[in-house]
Amino acid sequence: MRSPKDFFAPLALGAPAPVREIPVTPSRMIHFFDPSNEKMAAKAPDIAKKVDVLLGNLEDAVRADRKEAARDGLVAIAKANDFGKTQLWTRVNSLDSPWVLDDLVTLVTEIGDKLDVIMVPKVEGAQDIHYVDRLLAQLEARAGLTKPLLVHAILETASGVANVEEIAGASPRMQGISLGPADLAASRRMKTTRVGGGHPGYLVRTDPTGEDLNEGRTTYQQDLWHYTVARMVDACAMHGILPYYGPFGDIRDVVACEDQFRNAFLLGCVGAWSLHPVQIDIAKKVFSPAPSDVAWARRVIAEMGDGTGAVMIDGKMQDDASVKQCRVVAELADALAADDPQLAAAYDAATKEILG
Ligand SMILES: CC(C)(COP(=O)(O)OP(=O)(O)OC[C@H]1O[C@@H](n2cnc3c(N)ncnc32)[C@H](O)[C@@H]1OP(=O)(O)O)[C@@H](O)C(=O)NCCC(=O)NCCSC(=O)C[C@](C)(O)C(=O)O
Ligand SMILES: [Mg+2]
């Protein structure tokens, strides 16, 4: 553990100073594509215009014999395009793989100035972040970068979950954490074979109504990921970094995808992954607060004046705490609306309707 005095010191001579606050730019969807897949790669510049984050994936879902092609493809795409306000991220191979060292050396030295965040899979504890932290500092110094790269961890091992708080606080580079439900299920020996989402077998049942134990008993499906997402959100909030739901693998089931994303949004996540173009608009819709909620939040803030005391609005008590809840929603809405005139207009129209 580094001394708190040294926490913000660069880890290599010539490396840029670490950031003191994680920039909160829109990241409602982290759109995954395989840079070795020519069709997907060709679509990347257009998709970049529709998403908050474009991520060149080098890890799982890229075949072993395409790893170098994916790495080279990402370098070529980053060099050939200016993505404007859209962030460019990458997911490198896992730290125990034969590819990750070349991933990091190549990407940081070739396109380090274009990348915002490096996603590290299968993080088990702070030691994994410390390894990446020092290596990135060395590579940033070699590449002459002036802006430090940030690191995003995937929570997808049982030990990663057990150590999530120390992972979140392991480095000033830590930008956020995503849930990785597939590897996590395997690591925990959970018996679901789905990539995220619910499972009809994970349920609670009402009490029996008579002798027949099968009759009249309603069942309610429960959320397999509730505990992990909530724990991840707390760890991230404690350390001032951002939590994300990860992938929803049933691409065809856009309805359940929206439900899973919304659960994560309500619990505190700022975004989710889109694996297929059809999931981009779902994430955009879910992770942008609804206009009616924004209008309500703005009304409470307006009526609460200096933010202290208690008032009744439409039969509901509001006080110092509830105004803070409303600020969370209103501030997110303002940040998103700043880059999206359509959203800004929808928020203002809903606000006008209730505030006049
Ligand atoms: C699911 C797949 C195979 C279906 O791909 P498809 O070609 O069969 O689908 P499609 O519906 O036929 O595609 C329609 C068009 O969209 C294109 N397309 C399709 N997807 C994309 C995309 N993402 N970005 C850009 N373009 C895309 C596709 O190339 C096609 O183009 P065309 O009309 O010209 O023929 C495909 O969408 C895909 O490979 N997506 C990315 C998968 C991925 O990145 N997986 C890794 C993240 S999840 C994970 O790792 C787990 C985790 C966290 O680690 C853990 O829980 O442990
Ligand atoms: Mg995984």
XYZ file of C-alpha atoms and ligand atoms in Angstrom:
414
model
C 0.000 0.000 0.000
C 1.419 3.372 -1.051
C 1.521 6.155 1.504
C -1.380 8.594 1.026
C 1.311 11.273 0.513
C 2.603 9.450 -2.585
C -0.733 8.379 -4.004
C -0.822 11.123 -6.628
C 2.867 10.991 -7.556
C 3.688 9.634 -11.049
C 4.980 6.046 -10.938
C 7.752 6.622 -13.485
C 10.092 9.503 -14.275
C 8.560 11.523 -17.090
C 5.035 10.086 -16.722
C 2.137 12.555 -16.487
C 0.728 13.367 -13.043
C -2.293 11.200 -12.147
C -5.723 12.822 -12.215
C -7.250 13.837 -8.886
C -10.833 13.464 -10.040
C -12.342 11.082 -12.547
C -13.853 13.077 -15.417
C -17.606 12.499 -15.531
C -18.316 12.490 -19.250
C -21.345 10.637 -20.667
C -20.685 6.889 -20.807
C -24.171 5.425 -21.036
C -23.038 2.752 -23.439
C -19.602 1.228 -23.935
C -19.913 -0.153 -27.441
C -17.814 -3.264 -28.067
C -16.423 -4.150 -31.455
C -13.795 -6.593 -32.672
C -11.155 -4.627 -34.605
C -10.075 -7.824 -36.411
C -13.563 -8.262 -37.874
C -13.494 -6.298 -41.117
C -17.253 -5.716 -41.212
C -17.406 -4.417 -37.655
C -14.244 -2.375 -38.038
C -15.655 -0.698 -41.156
C -18.740 0.332 -39.168
C -16.749 1.705 -36.199
C -16.390 5.342 -37.397
C -20.157 5.620 -38.014
C -21.049 3.875 -34.763
C -18.692 6.252 -32.938
C -21.080 9.098 -33.818
C -23.942 7.385 -31.973
C -22.216 6.164 -28.817
C -20.603 7.710 -25.765
C -17.753 5.181 -25.689
C -16.345 3.057 -28.504
C -14.283 0.117 -27.251
C -11.899 -1.962 -29.349
C -12.039 -5.395 -27.761
C -8.908 -7.525 -27.830
C -9.894 -10.130 -25.209
C -12.629 -12.792 -25.098
C -14.825 -12.948 -28.236
C -11.692 -12.379 -30.342
C -10.305 -15.700 -31.583
C -6.819 -16.653 -30.421
C -5.509 -16.608 -33.996
C -6.920 -13.067 -34.510
C -5.339 -11.380 -31.458
C -2.560 -9.633 -33.382
C -4.999 -8.638 -36.134
C -7.324 -7.109 -33.525
C -4.485 -5.153 -31.921
C -3.205 -3.901 -35.292
C -6.752 -3.148 -36.423
C -7.375 -0.955 -33.400
C -4.117 0.936 -33.956
C -5.082 1.563 -37.589
C -8.631 2.708 -36.728
C -7.427 5.035 -33.969
C -4.795 6.594 -36.236
C -7.201 7.070 -39.133
C -10.081 8.660 -37.212
C -10.829 11.575 -34.948
C -13.743 10.473 -32.784
C -14.450 13.950 -31.408
C -16.203 13.804 -28.056
C -16.712 10.045 -28.247
C -14.249 8.326 -25.948
C -12.036 5.543 -27.282
C -11.404 2.663 -24.901
C -9.847 -0.744 -25.295
C -10.183 -4.035 -23.443
C -6.765 -5.695 -23.369
C -6.206 -9.398 -22.832
C -6.079 -10.735 -19.299
C -2.918 -10.322 -17.256
C -2.131 -14.064 -17.327
C -2.402 -14.267 -21.137
C 0.480 -14.342 -23.641
C -0.881 -11.219 -25.399
C -1.355 -8.549 -22.758
C 2.218 -7.271 -22.592
C 2.288 -6.604 -26.331
C -1.233 -5.157 -26.150
C -0.144 -2.566 -23.597
C 3.249 -1.769 -25.131
C 1.813 -1.393 -28.638
C -1.341 0.513 -27.754
C 0.248 3.001 -25.374
C 3.228 3.754 -27.583
C 1.274 3.831 -30.870
C -2.091 5.367 -29.932
C -1.759 6.336 -26.247
C -2.742 9.921 -27.120
C -6.031 8.696 -28.656
C -7.075 6.296 -25.888
C -8.982 7.400 -22.814
C -9.410 4.220 -20.781
C -7.868 0.750 -20.687
C -10.245 -1.937 -19.499
C -8.509 -4.750 -17.634
C -10.377 -8.067 -17.442
C -10.448 -10.673 -14.660
C -8.992 -8.366 -12.009
C -8.520 -10.341 -8.789
C -7.184 -7.747 -6.378
C -5.285 -4.480 -5.982
C -2.073 -6.241 -7.060
C -3.370 -6.494 -10.641
C -4.115 -2.764 -10.782
C -0.708 -1.953 -9.242
C 1.019 -3.972 -11.965
C -0.848 -2.162 -14.753
C -0.421 1.198 -13.005
C 3.390 1.054 -12.977
C 3.657 -0.403 -16.464
C 1.388 2.306 -17.878
C 3.499 4.998 -16.204
C 6.652 3.569 -17.798
C 4.988 3.406 -21.202
C 3.456 6.874 -20.919
C 6.912 8.269 -20.149
C 8.392 6.432 -23.135
C 5.593 7.697 -25.425
C 5.845 11.254 -24.083
C 2.150 11.334 -23.166
C 0.914 14.372 -21.278
C -2.484 12.970 -20.231
C -2.574 9.856 -18.039
C -4.507 6.824 -19.233
C -7.289 5.680 -16.949
C -8.016 2.090 -15.942
C -11.346 0.281 -15.779
C -11.571 -3.121 -14.065
C -14.008 -5.905 -14.885
C -15.510 -7.578 -11.832
C -15.603 -11.148 -13.031
C -13.835 -13.372 -10.523
C -14.938 -14.432 -7.069
C -11.763 -12.951 -5.584
C -12.357 -9.733 -7.511
C -15.742 -9.394 -5.825
C -14.244 -10.216 -2.418
C -11.610 -7.484 -3.018
C -13.756 -4.968 -4.882
C -13.208 -2.129 -2.410
C -9.395 -2.374 -2.595
C -9.577 -2.648 -6.398
C -11.683 0.525 -6.637
C -9.138 2.443 -4.540
C -5.946 0.853 -5.872
C -4.810 3.747 -8.075
C -5.791 7.300 -9.015
C -6.123 5.875 -12.538
C -9.183 3.838 -11.539
C -12.038 5.208 -13.665
C -14.689 2.581 -13.006
C -15.728 -1.035 -12.733
C -18.077 -3.177 -14.864
C -19.831 -6.368 -13.926
C -18.679 -9.352 -16.000
C -21.495 -11.818 -15.374
C -20.267 -14.656 -17.613
C -16.781 -15.140 -16.213
C -18.060 -14.331 -12.739
C -20.717 -17.039 -12.958
C -18.050 -19.534 -14.033
C -15.599 -18.428 -11.344
C -18.257 -18.762 -8.636
C -19.564 -22.043 -10.065
C -23.006 -20.516 -10.462
C -25.214 -22.789 -12.570
C -26.509 -20.259 -15.070
C -25.241 -20.552 -18.641
C -26.611 -17.115 -19.632
C -24.505 -13.996 -20.243
C -26.120 -11.695 -17.670
C -29.835 -11.244 -17.126
C -32.200 -13.201 -14.932
C -32.918 -16.900 -14.607
C -36.407 -18.396 -14.250
C -35.137 -20.838 -11.617
C -33.987 -18.103 -9.226
C -37.227 -17.180 -7.502
C -39.246 -16.845 -4.317
C -42.748 -18.303 -3.892
C -45.692 -17.204 -1.775
C -46.854 -19.461 1.086
C -49.160 -22.441 0.401
C -52.854 -21.569 0.483
C -54.046 -25.085 1.396
C -53.087 -28.749 1.353
C -51.992 -28.658 -2.277
C -48.468 -27.247 -2.235
C -48.611 -26.497 -5.950
C -51.831 -24.514 -5.992
C -52.266 -20.730 -5.886
C -48.681 -19.872 -5.154
C -47.313 -16.974 -7.123
C -43.600 -16.975 -7.859
C -41.393 -13.945 -8.377
C -38.187 -14.140 -10.324
C -35.288 -12.538 -8.460
C -32.239 -10.723 -9.810
C -29.159 -12.969 -9.741
C -26.882 -9.922 -9.980
C -28.421 -7.697 -7.351
C -25.865 -8.377 -4.628
C -22.851 -7.971 -6.885
C -24.079 -4.820 -8.610
C -25.020 -3.197 -5.289
C -21.645 -4.081 -3.782
C -19.830 -2.765 -6.846
C -21.825 0.492 -6.718
C -20.872 1.051 -3.064
C -17.189 0.329 -3.720
C -17.176 2.743 -6.667
C -19.083 5.511 -4.874
C -16.759 5.194 -1.863
C -13.745 5.805 -4.122
C -15.256 8.412 -6.474
C -15.223 6.160 -9.551
C -18.018 4.970 -11.863
C -19.954 1.668 -11.814
C -21.351 -0.012 -14.950
C -23.495 -3.010 -15.661
C -21.653 -5.145 -18.270
C -23.018 -7.235 -21.148
C -26.490 -8.636 -21.801
C -25.920 -11.624 -24.067
C -29.460 -12.318 -25.300
C -29.262 -9.816 -28.142
C -32.731 -10.705 -29.464
C -34.442 -10.080 -26.107
C -34.395 -6.304 -26.174
C -37.128 -6.161 -23.528
C -35.222 -8.060 -20.825
C -32.065 -6.171 -21.793
C -33.845 -2.909 -21.041
C -35.029 -4.302 -17.675
C -31.523 -5.403 -16.684
C -30.033 -2.066 -17.717
C -32.738 -0.177 -15.795
C -32.166 -2.186 -12.621
C -28.502 -1.225 -12.833
C -29.371 2.435 -13.531
C -31.694 2.611 -10.524
C -29.042 1.042 -8.303
C -26.465 3.667 -9.298
C -24.713 2.473 -12.466
C -23.919 5.102 -15.105
C -23.950 2.817 -18.149
C -23.791 -0.649 -19.650
C -22.094 -2.399 -22.561
C -23.633 -2.628 -26.014
C -22.501 -5.769 -27.819
C -24.663 -5.262 -30.889
C -25.957 -2.074 -32.556
C -29.501 -2.888 -31.363
C -28.438 -2.355 -27.735
C -27.109 1.186 -28.258
C -30.460 2.954 -28.143
C -31.621 0.813 -25.211
C -28.677 2.010 -23.138
C -29.160 5.587 -24.289
C -32.808 5.528 -23.253
C -32.278 3.809 -19.913
C -29.201 5.699 -18.703
C -30.621 9.137 -19.584
C -33.078 10.032 -16.801
C -36.721 10.212 -17.933
C -37.974 13.775 -18.654
C -40.730 13.436 -16.005
C -38.146 12.474 -13.355
C -35.922 15.376 -14.343
C -38.853 17.781 -14.160
C -39.801 16.500 -10.712
C -36.195 16.759 -9.506
C -35.940 20.339 -10.746
C -39.223 21.208 -9.057
C -38.112 19.813 -5.698
C -34.797 21.672 -5.968
C -36.642 24.914 -6.802
C -39.183 24.546 -3.980
C -36.557 23.528 -1.410
C -34.822 26.926 -1.705
C -31.577 26.702 0.277
C -31.984 22.919 0.481
C -32.761 22.741 4.198
C -35.937 22.059 6.139
C -38.995 20.055 5.130
C -41.823 20.839 2.715
C -44.752 18.927 1.262
C -44.978 18.685 -2.533
C -47.974 16.840 -4.010
C -48.447 14.962 -0.735
C -44.821 13.875 -0.537
C -42.382 14.986 2.148
C -39.171 16.597 0.875
C -36.164 17.525 2.985
C -32.385 17.983 2.988
C -31.856 14.354 1.962
C -34.464 14.083 -0.770
C -33.180 17.275 -2.394
C -29.796 15.558 -2.668
C -31.451 12.638 -4.465
C -33.033 15.131 -6.822
C -29.676 16.820 -7.455
C -28.211 13.483 -8.561
C -30.894 13.213 -11.248
C -30.877 16.890 -12.231
C -27.076 17.098 -12.475
C -26.915 13.963 -14.637
C -29.660 15.394 -16.859
C -27.788 18.712 -17.223
C -24.526 16.930 -18.092
C -26.209 14.791 -20.756
C -28.317 17.645 -22.130
C -25.209 19.800 -22.591
C -24.218 17.564 -25.537
C -27.666 16.594 -26.760
C -30.085 19.335 -27.881
C -32.955 16.831 -28.298
C -32.610 15.616 -24.736
C -32.243 19.206 -23.510
C -35.516 20.139 -25.247
C -37.341 17.117 -23.783
C -36.136 17.976 -20.267
C -37.069 21.647 -20.629
C -40.527 20.839 -22.048
C -41.313 18.468 -19.153
C -40.028 21.012 -16.631
C -42.132 23.779 -18.155
C -45.203 21.606 -17.862
C -44.903 21.305 -14.098
C -43.063 24.496 -13.162
C -44.728 26.748 -15.716
C -23.086 -11.136 -31.035
C -22.505 -11.046 -32.414
C -21.554 -12.211 -32.681
C -23.636 -11.060 -33.421
O -23.093 -10.766 -34.704
P -23.905 -11.123 -36.009
O -23.097 -10.670 -37.169
O -24.318 -12.560 -35.966
O -25.193 -10.232 -35.820
P -26.122 -9.557 -36.906
O -27.383 -9.177 -36.236
O -26.226 -10.431 -38.111
O -25.314 -8.240 -37.298
C -25.916 -7.247 -38.085
C -24.839 -6.311 -38.572
O -24.293 -5.586 -37.489
C -22.871 -5.796 -37.419
N -22.499 -5.865 -36.005
C -22.837 -6.824 -35.128
N -22.321 -6.535 -33.928
C -21.637 -5.371 -34.083
C -20.883 -4.589 -33.185
N -20.707 -4.944 -31.893
N -20.340 -3.447 -33.623
C -20.483 -3.086 -34.918
N -21.176 -3.797 -35.831
C -21.751 -4.931 -35.396
C -22.635 -7.107 -38.155
O -21.298 -7.150 -38.621
C -23.671 -7.056 -39.241
O -23.175 -6.252 -40.274
P -23.733 -6.380 -41.800
O -25.159 -5.896 -41.781
O -22.840 -5.483 -42.595
O -23.621 -7.835 -42.153
C -21.760 -9.694 -32.591
O -22.680 -8.672 -32.370
C -20.549 -9.510 -31.705
O -19.542 -10.179 -31.885
N -20.622 -8.571 -30.735
C -19.543 -8.309 -29.833
C -19.360 -9.444 -28.863
C -18.364 -9.088 -27.805
O -17.650 -8.117 -27.875
N -18.283 -9.900 -26.755
C -17.386 -9.640 -25.678
C -17.994 -8.787 -24.618
S -19.017 -9.702 -23.483
C -17.878 -10.487 -22.510
O -16.724 -10.520 -22.815
C -18.360 -11.154 -21.269
C -17.632 -10.688 -20.006
C -17.976 -9.322 -19.563
O -16.232 -10.727 -20.165
C -18.053 -11.655 -18.902
O -19.212 -11.548 -18.470
O -17.214 -12.471 -18.504
Mg -15.199 -12.075 -19.210
